[in-house]
Coordinates of C-alpha atoms and ligand atoms in Angstrom, one line a residue:
X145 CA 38.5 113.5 89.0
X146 CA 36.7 110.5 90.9
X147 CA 34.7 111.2 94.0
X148 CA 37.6 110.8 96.5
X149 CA 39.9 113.2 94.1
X150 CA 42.6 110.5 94.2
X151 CA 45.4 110.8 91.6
X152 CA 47.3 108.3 89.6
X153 CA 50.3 107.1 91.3
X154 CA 52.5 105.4 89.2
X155 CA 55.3 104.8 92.4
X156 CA 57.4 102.2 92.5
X157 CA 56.5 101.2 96.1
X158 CA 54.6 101.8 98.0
X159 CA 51.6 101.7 95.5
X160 CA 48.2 102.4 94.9
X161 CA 46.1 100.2 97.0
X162 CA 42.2 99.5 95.4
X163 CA 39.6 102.2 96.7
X164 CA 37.2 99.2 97.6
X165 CA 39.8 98.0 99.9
X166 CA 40.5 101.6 101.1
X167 CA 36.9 102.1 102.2
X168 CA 36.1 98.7 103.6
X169 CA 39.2 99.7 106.3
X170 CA 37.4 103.1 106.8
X171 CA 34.3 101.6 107.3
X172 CA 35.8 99.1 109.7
X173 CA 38.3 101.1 111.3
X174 CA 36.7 102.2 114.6
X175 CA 34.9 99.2 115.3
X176 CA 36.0 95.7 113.6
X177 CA 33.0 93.8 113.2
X178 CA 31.0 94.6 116.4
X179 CA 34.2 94.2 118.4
X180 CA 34.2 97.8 119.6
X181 CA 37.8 98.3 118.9
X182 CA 40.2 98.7 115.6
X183 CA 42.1 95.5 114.0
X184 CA 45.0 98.4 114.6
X185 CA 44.4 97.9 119.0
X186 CA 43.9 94.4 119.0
X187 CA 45.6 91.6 120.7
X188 CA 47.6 89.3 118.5
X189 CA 46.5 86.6 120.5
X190 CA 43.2 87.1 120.3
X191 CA 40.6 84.6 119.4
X192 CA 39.3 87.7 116.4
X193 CA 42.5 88.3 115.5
X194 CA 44.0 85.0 115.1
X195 CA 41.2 84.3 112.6
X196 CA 42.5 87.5 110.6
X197 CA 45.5 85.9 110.2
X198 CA 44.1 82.2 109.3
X199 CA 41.9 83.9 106.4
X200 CA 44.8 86.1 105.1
X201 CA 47.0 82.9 104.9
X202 CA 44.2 80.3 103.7
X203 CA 43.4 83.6 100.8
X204 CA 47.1 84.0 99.8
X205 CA 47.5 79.7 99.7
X206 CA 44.0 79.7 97.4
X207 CA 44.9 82.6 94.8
X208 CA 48.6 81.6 94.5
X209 CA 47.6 77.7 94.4
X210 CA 50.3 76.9 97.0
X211 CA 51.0 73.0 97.6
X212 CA 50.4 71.9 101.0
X213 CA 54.2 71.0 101.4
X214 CA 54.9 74.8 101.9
X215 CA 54.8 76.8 104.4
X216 CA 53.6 80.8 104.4
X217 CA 55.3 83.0 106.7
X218 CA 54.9 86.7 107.3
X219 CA 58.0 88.5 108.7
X220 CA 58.5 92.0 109.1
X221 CA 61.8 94.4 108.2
X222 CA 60.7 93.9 103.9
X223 CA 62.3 92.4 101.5
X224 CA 65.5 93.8 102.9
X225 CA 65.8 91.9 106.0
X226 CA 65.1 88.4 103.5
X227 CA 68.4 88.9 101.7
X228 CA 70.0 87.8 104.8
X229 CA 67.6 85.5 106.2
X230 CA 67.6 83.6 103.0
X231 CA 71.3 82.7 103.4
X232 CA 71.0 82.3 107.0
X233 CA 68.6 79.8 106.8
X234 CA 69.0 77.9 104.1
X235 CA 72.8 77.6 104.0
X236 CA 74.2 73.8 104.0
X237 CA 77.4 73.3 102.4
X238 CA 78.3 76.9 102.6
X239 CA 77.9 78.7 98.9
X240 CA 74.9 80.1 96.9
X241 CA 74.8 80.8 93.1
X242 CA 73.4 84.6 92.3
X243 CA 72.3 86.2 89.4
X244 CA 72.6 90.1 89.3
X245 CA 70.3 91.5 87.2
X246 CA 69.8 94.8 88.8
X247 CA 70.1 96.6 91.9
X248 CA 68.2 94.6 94.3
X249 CA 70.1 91.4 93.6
X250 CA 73.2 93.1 93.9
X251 CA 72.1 93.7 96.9
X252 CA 71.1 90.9 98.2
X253 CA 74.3 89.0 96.8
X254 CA 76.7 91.5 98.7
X255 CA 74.4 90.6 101.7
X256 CA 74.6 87.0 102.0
X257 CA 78.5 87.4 101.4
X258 CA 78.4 88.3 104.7
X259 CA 76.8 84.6 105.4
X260 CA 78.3 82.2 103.0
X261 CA 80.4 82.1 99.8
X262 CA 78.5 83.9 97.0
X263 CA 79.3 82.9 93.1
X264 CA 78.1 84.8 90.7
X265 CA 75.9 82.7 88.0
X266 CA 75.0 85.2 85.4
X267 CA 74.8 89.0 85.6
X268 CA 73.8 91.8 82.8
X269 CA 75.8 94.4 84.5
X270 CA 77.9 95.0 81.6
X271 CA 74.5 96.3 79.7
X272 CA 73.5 98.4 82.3
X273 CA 71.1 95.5 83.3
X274 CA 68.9 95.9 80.1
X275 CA 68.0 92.4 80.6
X276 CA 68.0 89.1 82.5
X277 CA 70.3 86.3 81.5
X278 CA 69.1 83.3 79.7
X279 CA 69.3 79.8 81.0
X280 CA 72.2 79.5 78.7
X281 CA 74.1 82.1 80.3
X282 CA 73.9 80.5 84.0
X283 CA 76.8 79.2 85.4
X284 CA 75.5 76.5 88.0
X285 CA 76.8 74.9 90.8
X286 CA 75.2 72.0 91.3
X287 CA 76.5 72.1 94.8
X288 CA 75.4 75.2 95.8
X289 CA 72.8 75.6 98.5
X290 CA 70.1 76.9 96.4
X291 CA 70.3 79.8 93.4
X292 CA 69.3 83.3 94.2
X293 CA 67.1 85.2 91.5
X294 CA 65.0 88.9 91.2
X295 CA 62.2 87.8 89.3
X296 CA 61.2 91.2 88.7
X297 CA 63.7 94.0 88.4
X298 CA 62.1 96.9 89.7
X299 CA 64.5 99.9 89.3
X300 CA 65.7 98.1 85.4
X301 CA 62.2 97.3 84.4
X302 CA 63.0 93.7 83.6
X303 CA 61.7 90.7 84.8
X304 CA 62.5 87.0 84.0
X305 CA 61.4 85.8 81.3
X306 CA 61.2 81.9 82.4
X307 CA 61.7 80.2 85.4
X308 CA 65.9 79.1 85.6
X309 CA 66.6 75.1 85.7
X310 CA 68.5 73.9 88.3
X311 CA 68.3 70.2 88.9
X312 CA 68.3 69.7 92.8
X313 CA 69.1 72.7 93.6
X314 CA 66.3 74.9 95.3
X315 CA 65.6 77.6 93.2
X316 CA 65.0 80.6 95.3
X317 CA 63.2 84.5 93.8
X318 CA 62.4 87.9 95.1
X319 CA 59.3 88.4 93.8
X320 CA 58.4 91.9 95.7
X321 CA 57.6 93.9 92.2
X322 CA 55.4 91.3 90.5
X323 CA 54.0 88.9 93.1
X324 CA 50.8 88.1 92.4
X325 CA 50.5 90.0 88.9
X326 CA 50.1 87.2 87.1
X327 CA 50.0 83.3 87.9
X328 CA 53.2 81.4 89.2
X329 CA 54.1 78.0 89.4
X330 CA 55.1 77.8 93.3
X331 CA 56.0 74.2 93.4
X332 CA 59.1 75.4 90.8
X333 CA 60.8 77.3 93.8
X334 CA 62.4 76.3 96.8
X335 CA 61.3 79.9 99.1
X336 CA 59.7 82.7 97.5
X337 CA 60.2 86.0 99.0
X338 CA 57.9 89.4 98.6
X339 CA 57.9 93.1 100.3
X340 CA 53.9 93.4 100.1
X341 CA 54.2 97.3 99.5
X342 CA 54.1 96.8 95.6
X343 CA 51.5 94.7 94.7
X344 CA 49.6 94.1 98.0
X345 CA 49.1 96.0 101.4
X346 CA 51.3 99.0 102.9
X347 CA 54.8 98.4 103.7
X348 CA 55.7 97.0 106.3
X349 CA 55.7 93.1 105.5
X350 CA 57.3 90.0 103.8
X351 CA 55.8 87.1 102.8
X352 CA 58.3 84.1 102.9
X353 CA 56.7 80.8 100.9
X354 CA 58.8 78.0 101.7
X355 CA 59.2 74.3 101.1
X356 CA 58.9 72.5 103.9
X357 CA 62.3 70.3 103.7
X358 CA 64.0 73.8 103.5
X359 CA 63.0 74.4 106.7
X360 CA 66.0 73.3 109.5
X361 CA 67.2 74.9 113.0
X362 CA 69.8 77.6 111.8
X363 CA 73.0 78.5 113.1
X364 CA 72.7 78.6 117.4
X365 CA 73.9 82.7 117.3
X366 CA 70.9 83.3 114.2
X367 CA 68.7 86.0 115.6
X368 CA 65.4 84.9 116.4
X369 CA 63.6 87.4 114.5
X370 CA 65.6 86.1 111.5
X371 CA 64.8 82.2 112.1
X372 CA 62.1 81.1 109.4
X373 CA 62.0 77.4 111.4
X374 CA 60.8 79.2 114.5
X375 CA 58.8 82.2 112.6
X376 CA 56.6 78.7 110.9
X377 CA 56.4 76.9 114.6
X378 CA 55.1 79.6 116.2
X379 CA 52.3 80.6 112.9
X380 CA 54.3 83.9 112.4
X381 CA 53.6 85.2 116.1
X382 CA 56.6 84.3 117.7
X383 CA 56.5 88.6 118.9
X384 CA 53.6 90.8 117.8
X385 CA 53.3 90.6 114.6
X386 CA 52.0 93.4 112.1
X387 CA 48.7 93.1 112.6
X388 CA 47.0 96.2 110.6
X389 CA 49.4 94.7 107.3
X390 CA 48.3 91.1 107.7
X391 CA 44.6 92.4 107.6
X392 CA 45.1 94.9 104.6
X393 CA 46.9 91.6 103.2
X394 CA 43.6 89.7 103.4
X395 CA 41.3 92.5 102.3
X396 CA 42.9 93.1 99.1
X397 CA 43.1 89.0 98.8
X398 CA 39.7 89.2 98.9
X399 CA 39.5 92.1 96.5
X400 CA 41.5 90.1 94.0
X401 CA 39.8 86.8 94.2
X402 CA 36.0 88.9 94.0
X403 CA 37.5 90.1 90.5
X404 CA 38.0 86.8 89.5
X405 CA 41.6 85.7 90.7
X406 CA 45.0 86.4 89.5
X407 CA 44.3 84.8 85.6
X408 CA 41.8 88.0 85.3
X409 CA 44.6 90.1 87.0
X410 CA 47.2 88.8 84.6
X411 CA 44.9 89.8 81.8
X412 CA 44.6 93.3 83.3
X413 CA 48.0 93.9 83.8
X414 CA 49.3 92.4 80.0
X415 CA 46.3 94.5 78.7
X416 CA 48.0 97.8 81.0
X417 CA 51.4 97.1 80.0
X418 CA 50.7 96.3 76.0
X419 CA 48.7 99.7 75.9
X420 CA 52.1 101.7 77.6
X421 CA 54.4 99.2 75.3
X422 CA 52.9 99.5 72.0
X423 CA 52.7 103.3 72.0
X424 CA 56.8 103.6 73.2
X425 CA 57.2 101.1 70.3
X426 CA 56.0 103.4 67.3
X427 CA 57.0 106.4 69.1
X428 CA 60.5 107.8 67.5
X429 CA 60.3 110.6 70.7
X430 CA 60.5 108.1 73.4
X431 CA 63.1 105.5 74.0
X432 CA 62.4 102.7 76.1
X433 CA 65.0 101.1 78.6
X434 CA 64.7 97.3 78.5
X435 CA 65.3 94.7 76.3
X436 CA 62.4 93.5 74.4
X437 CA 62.3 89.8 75.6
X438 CA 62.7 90.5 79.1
X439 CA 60.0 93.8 79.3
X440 CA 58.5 94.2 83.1
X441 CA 55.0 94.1 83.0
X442 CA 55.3 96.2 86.1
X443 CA 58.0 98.8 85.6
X444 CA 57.9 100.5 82.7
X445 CA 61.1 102.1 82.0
X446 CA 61.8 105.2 79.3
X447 CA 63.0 108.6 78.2
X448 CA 63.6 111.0 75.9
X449 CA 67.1 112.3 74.2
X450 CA 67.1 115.2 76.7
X451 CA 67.3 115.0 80.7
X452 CA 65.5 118.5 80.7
X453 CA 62.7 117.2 78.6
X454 CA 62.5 113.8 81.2
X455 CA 62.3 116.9 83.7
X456 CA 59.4 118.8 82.4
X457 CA 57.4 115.3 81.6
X458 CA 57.7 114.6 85.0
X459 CA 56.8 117.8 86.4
X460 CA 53.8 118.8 83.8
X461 CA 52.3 115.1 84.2
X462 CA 52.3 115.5 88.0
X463 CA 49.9 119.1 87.3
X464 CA 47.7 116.6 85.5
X465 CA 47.3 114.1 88.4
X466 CA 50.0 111.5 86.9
X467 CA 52.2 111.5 89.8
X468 CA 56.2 109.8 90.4
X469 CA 56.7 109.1 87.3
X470 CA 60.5 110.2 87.3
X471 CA 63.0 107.5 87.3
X472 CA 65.4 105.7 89.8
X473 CA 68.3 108.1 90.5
X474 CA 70.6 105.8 89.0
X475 CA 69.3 105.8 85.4
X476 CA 67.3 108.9 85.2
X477 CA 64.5 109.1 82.8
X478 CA 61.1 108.0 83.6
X479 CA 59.4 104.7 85.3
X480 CA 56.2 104.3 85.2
X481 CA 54.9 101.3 87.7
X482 CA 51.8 100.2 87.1
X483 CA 51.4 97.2 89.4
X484 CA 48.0 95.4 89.7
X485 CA 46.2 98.2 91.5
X486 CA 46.6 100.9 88.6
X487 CA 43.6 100.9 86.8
X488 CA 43.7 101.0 82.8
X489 CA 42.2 104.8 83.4
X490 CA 45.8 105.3 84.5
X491 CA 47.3 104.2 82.1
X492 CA 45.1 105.0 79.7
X493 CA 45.9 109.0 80.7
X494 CA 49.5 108.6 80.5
X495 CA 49.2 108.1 77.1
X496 CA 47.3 110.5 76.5
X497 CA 49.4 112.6 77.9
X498 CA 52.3 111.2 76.3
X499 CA 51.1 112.0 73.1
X500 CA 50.6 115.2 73.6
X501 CA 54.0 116.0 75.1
X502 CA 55.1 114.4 71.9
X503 CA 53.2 116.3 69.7
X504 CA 54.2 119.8 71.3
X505 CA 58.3 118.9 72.0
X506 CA 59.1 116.1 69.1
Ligands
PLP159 C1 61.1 97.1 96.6 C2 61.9 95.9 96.5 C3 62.8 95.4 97.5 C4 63.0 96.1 98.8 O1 61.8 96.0 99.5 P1 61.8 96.5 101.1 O2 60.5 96.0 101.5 O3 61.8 98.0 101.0 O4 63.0 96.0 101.8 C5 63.5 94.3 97.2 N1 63.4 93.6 96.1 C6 62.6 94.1 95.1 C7 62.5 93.3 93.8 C8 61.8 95.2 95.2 O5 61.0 95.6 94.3

């Protein structure tokens, strides 16, 4: 047990956070910098906290390489409140190609119904979403407003293998379960769209990335909270922003870029997953969920023949400090998340662990 007896938390979101980041927010947490107050009681409009802000976007813009022509905006309400601000904002002639590859894309295509007409351009719900479509599978509308995608299937543990053609049509991803994990070509994407509780801060917060031409004045009766032209006109402080998550943002920016950037982080987390992957692979106890070309590097999905041995994994690993490791209600089993702030220790334990469950139930 380390010095602050913290566990392993293998959630699915929020997440582990890094402990560096952890105690520079204790240590700065009564008085910011010799301003005698917390980042938590200060003004939005302030000259210290504006700065805050400034460095968390100029950090995100430098570790994700993000072309000047795009804009950065932080909104609030998670990646929820996106799957209608996305078709909201972006709609033109009226229709939007989806893919469903899991839950939150189902989601977020019943959502923009609401907004426009959605067609659906691949889905893998016949498999139980064991994977994401190939290019070859898409159906494409080459007049539809843009194409919706879930880079990174949280609950299925799946991710997109490659990033979907689409000719002039923006391209648009959810990236809330793996942004950041390992490097990603923005200037292939029309708006990318993250909750930050997985991979970055606490919950609380979206990042929207989008393309500048994207951006247009939405439909007169579009809530303003839910306006991306007017979130980027007024730098993301059109009301009080969150304040505390656009600081945390920045400190664990800062973590990341101090441990050499997301091509080190993308090494750590291939490294994490391979260990978990390679061990489910020769194991004839365990059965992992996904399909083997489309693997999450986040979400690790598996389970054994027998729901009441998934039980007493879960339970026994959680008397061993390896905590939420049981699965999404809908497909039982286990998940095991290990998103860029589990450390290989982690992981590392698990299968430890793992093997010995094995050994004493197999
Ligand atoms: C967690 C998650 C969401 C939902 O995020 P909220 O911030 O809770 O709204 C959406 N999409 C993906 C891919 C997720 O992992």
């Amino acid at each position: 047990m380390n010095q602050y007896g913290r566990i392993y938390n293998f959630s699915a979101g929020p997440s582990m956070l890094p402990v560096p980041v952890l105690e520079r927010c204790r240590d700065e947490m009564l008085n910011y910098r010799g301003t005698g107050m917390s980042v938590m009681e200060m003004s939005h409009r302030s000259k210290i906290f504006i700065e805050i802000a400034r460095h968390t976007e100029e950090l995100l813009r430098q570790v994700m390489a993000i072309p000047d022509n795009y804009k950065v905006l932080f909104m609030q309400g998670g990646a929820s409140l996106q799957f209608a601000a996305v078709p909201i904002n972006l709609r033109v002639n009226g229709k939007a190609d989806y893919v469903r590859s899991g839950n939150f894309s189902t989601i977020a295509s019943k959502e923009a119904a609401k907004f426009l007409t959605v067609q659906i351009a691949g889905s893998s719900e016949e498999t139980s979403f064991d994977h994401t479509p190939l290019q070859e599978e898409l159906t494409l509308d080459p007049g539809a407003d843009y194409l919706h995608i879930c880079m990174n299937n949280t609950i299925y543990g799946t991710k997109f293998p490659y990033i979907p053609k689409t000719g002039k049509v923006p391209l648009v991803a959810d990236i809330s379960s793996c942004v950041l994990s390992e490097p990603i070509d923005v200037s292939k994407f029309g708006l990318l769209y993250a909750g930050v509780q997985k991979n970055l801060a606490p919950a609380g917060m979206a990042i929207v990335i989008i393309r500048e031409d994207l951006l247009h004045e939405p439909p007169e009766n579009t809530p303003l909270m839910l306006n991306y032209k007017l979130t980027a006109d007024k730098d993301s402080m059109y009301n009080t922003p969150n304040c505390w998550n656009i600081y945390v943002t920045g400190l664990v920016l800062e973590y990341l870029q101090s441990i050499g950037g997301v091509e080190e982080m993308a090494r750590r987390n291939r490294k994490k997953a391979a260990l978990l992957y390679d061990y489910l692979d020769q194991s004839h106890f365990y059965i992992a969920g996904a399909r083997r070309d489309c693997r999450s590097m986040m979400n690790v999905i598996f389970r054994t023949d027998s729901p009441e041995l998934d039980a007493r994994f879960v339970a026994e690993a959680a008397e061993e400090g390896l905590v939420t490791l049981k699965g999404h209600r809908v497909l039982g089993g286990m998940r095991a998340s290990i998103y860029n702030n589990m450390p290989y220790e982690g992981v590392e334990r698990l299968v430890d662990y793992m093997q010995r469950f094995e050994k004493q139930h197999g």
